[in-house]
Amino acid sequence: MSSLSFRNVHKRYDNTEAIRGIDFEIAEGEFVALVGPSGCGKSTLLRMIAGLESVTEGDIMLGDQSINEFAPKDRNIAMVFQNYALYPHMTVAQNLAFSLQLKGASKAEMAARVNDVAQSLGLTPLLERLPRQLSGGQRQRVAMSHAIVRQPQAFLFDEPLSNLDASLRVKMRTEIKALHQRLRTTTIYVTHDQVEAMTMADRIVVLKDGLIEQVGTPLELYDTPRNAFVAGFIGSPSMNFVHGHLDLNNDAHVVTDGGLRLPLATRPNAEQGARVIYGARPEDFRLDATGRGLPAEVVVVEPTGSETQIAARFAGQDLIVAYRGRIDARPGDRIHLLPRTERTHLFDAHSRARLN
Ligand code: ADP
């Protein structure tokens, strides 16, 4: 196993600069998720690690060695795709043994390793089946076993669960995380699903337009996003944003475009009158019976049993609020939403950088 680092990595296709200078390091044994909107460069980065794309500029290092010029087969890195190709005419056991055969392993060694991996992923009863006789989840497990059986230095996952139905996705998420806790192999996991990234990864890298927006643990990104992009991308439902300007007279406030004053817990690092975006997560509002807070109209009430989500309209914009427990509210009701001041976020409206 090894650490993996990126040193000023760029990737240019003909007229697109897909990766525009990336520096970060993944520690040995770490599970890192790459997230970001479609087209931000996640797959390109992963494919460069695997050796399926060349590096235009900079270095990708495995341990202290640049692997830029290594052929994919010499990297000892295993990749699991969304549509993992298993040989249709070979049984699960034969599929698993195949990559070892290519590496020249002995028959006894192959059998031992295949049995070992099959056991750890619950595939032993399926070893004699053909791929078409497997369910989606089982096939995905075979794909992972295929990667594990080679005992690679790192695993790369490219949206491996996006073809599975919702409940299986949640189950496989837990399985992959448990597997990582057992094997401790350096893992890089690409997903557009930030919930998947939050629940599985030690650290998350948020990408946008080929650049890193922020790297941190899931809760660092959630609690102190560096900018409005990360704030809006991490968390489901998304953070609510309200536009306004700063008033630093007396106590610091944001004055919303509708003229409402929202207190700030700390004095932000910005000038009087600056245009700002005030951010509050759905769970960081209280319903206020005394008429303070944002006056809003309930549009939709969504009870999930453990939680109630309310979509409301405030000054022409949508707000989503979430409460643990149940709330007696109906569409058309007037409510007052009081943000928990100490949990709110503030961003510069132009640079979108965090101000508090
Ligand atoms: P993601 O995986 O985050 O959706 P990609 O890494 O696939 O993003 O793509 C990043 C950018 O590079 C996109 O603008 C995409 O159109 C471009 N790109 C990806 N592959 C190629 C290619 N083979 N040739 C030209 N442009 C490409």
PDB file of N, CA and C and ligand atoms in Angstrom, residues 13 16 18 37-44, ligand 1:
ATOM      1  N   TYR A  13      -7.351  18.206 -23.073  1.00  0.00           N
ATOM      2  CA  TYR A  13      -7.762  17.551 -24.306  1.00  0.00           C
ATOM      3  C   TYR A  13      -7.648  18.661 -25.342  1.00  0.00           C
ATOM      4  N   THR A  16     -10.049  21.628 -24.444  1.00  0.00           N
ATOM      5  CA  THR A  16     -10.593  21.685 -23.082  1.00  0.00           C
ATOM      6  C   THR A  16      -9.458  21.465 -22.095  1.00  0.00           C
ATOM      7  N   ALA A  18      -9.349  20.038 -18.831  1.00  0.00           N
ATOM      8  CA  ALA A  18     -10.254  19.305 -17.942  1.00  0.00           C
ATOM      9  C   ALA A  18      -9.776  19.378 -16.497  1.00  0.00           C
ATOM     10  N   PRO A  37     -19.963  18.495  -9.721  1.00  0.00           N
ATOM     11  CA  PRO A  37     -20.984  18.363 -10.756  1.00  0.00           C
ATOM     12  C   PRO A  37     -20.415  17.693 -12.006  1.00  0.00           C
ATOM     13  N   SER A  38     -21.312  17.228 -12.841  1.00  0.00           N
ATOM     14  CA  SER A  38     -20.917  16.567 -14.076  1.00  0.00           C
ATOM     15  C   SER A  38     -19.976  17.468 -14.883  1.00  0.00           C
ATOM     16  N   GLY A  39     -18.885  16.884 -15.384  1.00  0.00           N
ATOM     17  CA  GLY A  39     -17.951  17.639 -16.206  1.00  0.00           C
ATOM     18  C   GLY A  39     -16.855  18.351 -15.426  1.00  0.00           C
ATOM     19  N   CYS A  40     -16.803  18.163 -14.089  1.00  0.00           N
ATOM     20  CA  CYS A  40     -15.802  18.889 -13.286  1.00  0.00           C
ATOM     21  C   CYS A  40     -14.422  18.240 -13.350  1.00  0.00           C
ATOM     22  N   GLY A  41     -14.335  17.020 -13.898  1.00  0.00           N
ATOM     23  CA  GLY A  41     -13.026  16.381 -14.065  1.00  0.00           C
ATOM     24  C   GLY A  41     -12.780  15.164 -13.186  1.00  0.00           C
ATOM     25  N   LYS A  42     -13.815  14.672 -12.518  1.00  0.00           N
ATOM     26  CA  LYS A  42     -13.651  13.528 -11.607  1.00  0.00           C
ATOM     27  C   LYS A  42     -13.118  12.296 -12.335  1.00  0.00           C
ATOM     28  N   SER A  43     -13.792  11.921 -13.429  1.00  0.00           N
ATOM     29  CA  SER A  43     -13.394  10.702 -14.136  1.00  0.00           C
ATOM     30  C   SER A  43     -12.027  10.871 -14.769  1.00  0.00           C
ATOM     31  N   THR A  44     -11.764  12.067 -15.284  1.00  0.00           N
ATOM     32  CA  THR A  44     -10.460  12.325 -15.889  1.00  0.00           C
ATOM     33  C   THR A  44      -9.355  12.094 -14.862  1.00  0.00           C
TER      34      THR A  44
HETATM   35  P1  ADP B   1     -16.830  14.211 -14.673  1.00  0.00           P
HETATM   36  O1  ADP B   1     -16.317  12.822 -14.497  1.00  0.00           O
HETATM   37  O2  ADP B   1     -16.610  15.057 -13.461  1.00  0.00           O
HETATM   38  O3  ADP B   1     -18.235  14.279 -15.153  1.00  0.00           O
HETATM   39  P2  ADP B   1     -14.936  14.314 -16.873  1.00  0.00           P
HETATM   40  O4  ADP B   1     -13.637  14.048 -16.216  1.00  0.00           O
HETATM   41  O5  ADP B   1     -15.583  13.192 -17.602  1.00  0.00           O
HETATM   42  O6  ADP B   1     -15.950  14.933 -15.804  1.00  0.00           O
HETATM   43  O7  ADP B   1     -14.774  15.523 -17.900  1.00  0.00           O
HETATM   44  C1  ADP B   1     -14.111  16.737 -17.590  1.00  0.00           C
HETATM   45  C2  ADP B   1     -14.081  17.639 -18.814  1.00  0.00           C
HETATM   46  O8  ADP B   1     -13.226  17.080 -19.810  1.00  0.00           O
HETATM   47  C3  ADP B   1     -15.429  17.816 -19.482  1.00  0.00           C
HETATM   48  O9  ADP B   1     -15.496  19.133 -19.961  1.00  0.00           O
HETATM   49  C4  ADP B   1     -15.393  16.819 -20.616  1.00  0.00           C
HETATM   50  O10 ADP B   1     -16.215  17.241 -21.678  1.00  0.00           O
HETATM   51  C5  ADP B   1     -13.929  16.851 -21.016  1.00  0.00           C
HETATM   52  N1  ADP B   1     -13.465  15.560 -21.565  1.00  0.00           N
HETATM   53  C6  ADP B   1     -13.481  14.368 -20.927  1.00  0.00           C
HETATM   54  N2  ADP B   1     -12.961  13.396 -21.711  1.00  0.00           N
HETATM   55  C7  ADP B   1     -12.619  13.990 -22.886  1.00  0.00           C
HETATM   56  C8  ADP B   1     -12.029  13.542 -24.126  1.00  0.00           C
HETATM   57  N3  ADP B   1     -11.675  12.258 -24.277  1.00  0.00           N
HETATM   58  N4  ADP B   1     -11.827  14.450 -25.095  1.00  0.00           N
HETATM   59  C9  ADP B   1     -12.177  15.749 -24.926  1.00  0.00           C
HETATM   60  N5  ADP B   1     -12.724  16.242 -23.807  1.00  0.00           N
HETATM   61  C10 ADP B   1     -12.958  15.383 -22.791  1.00  0.00           C
END
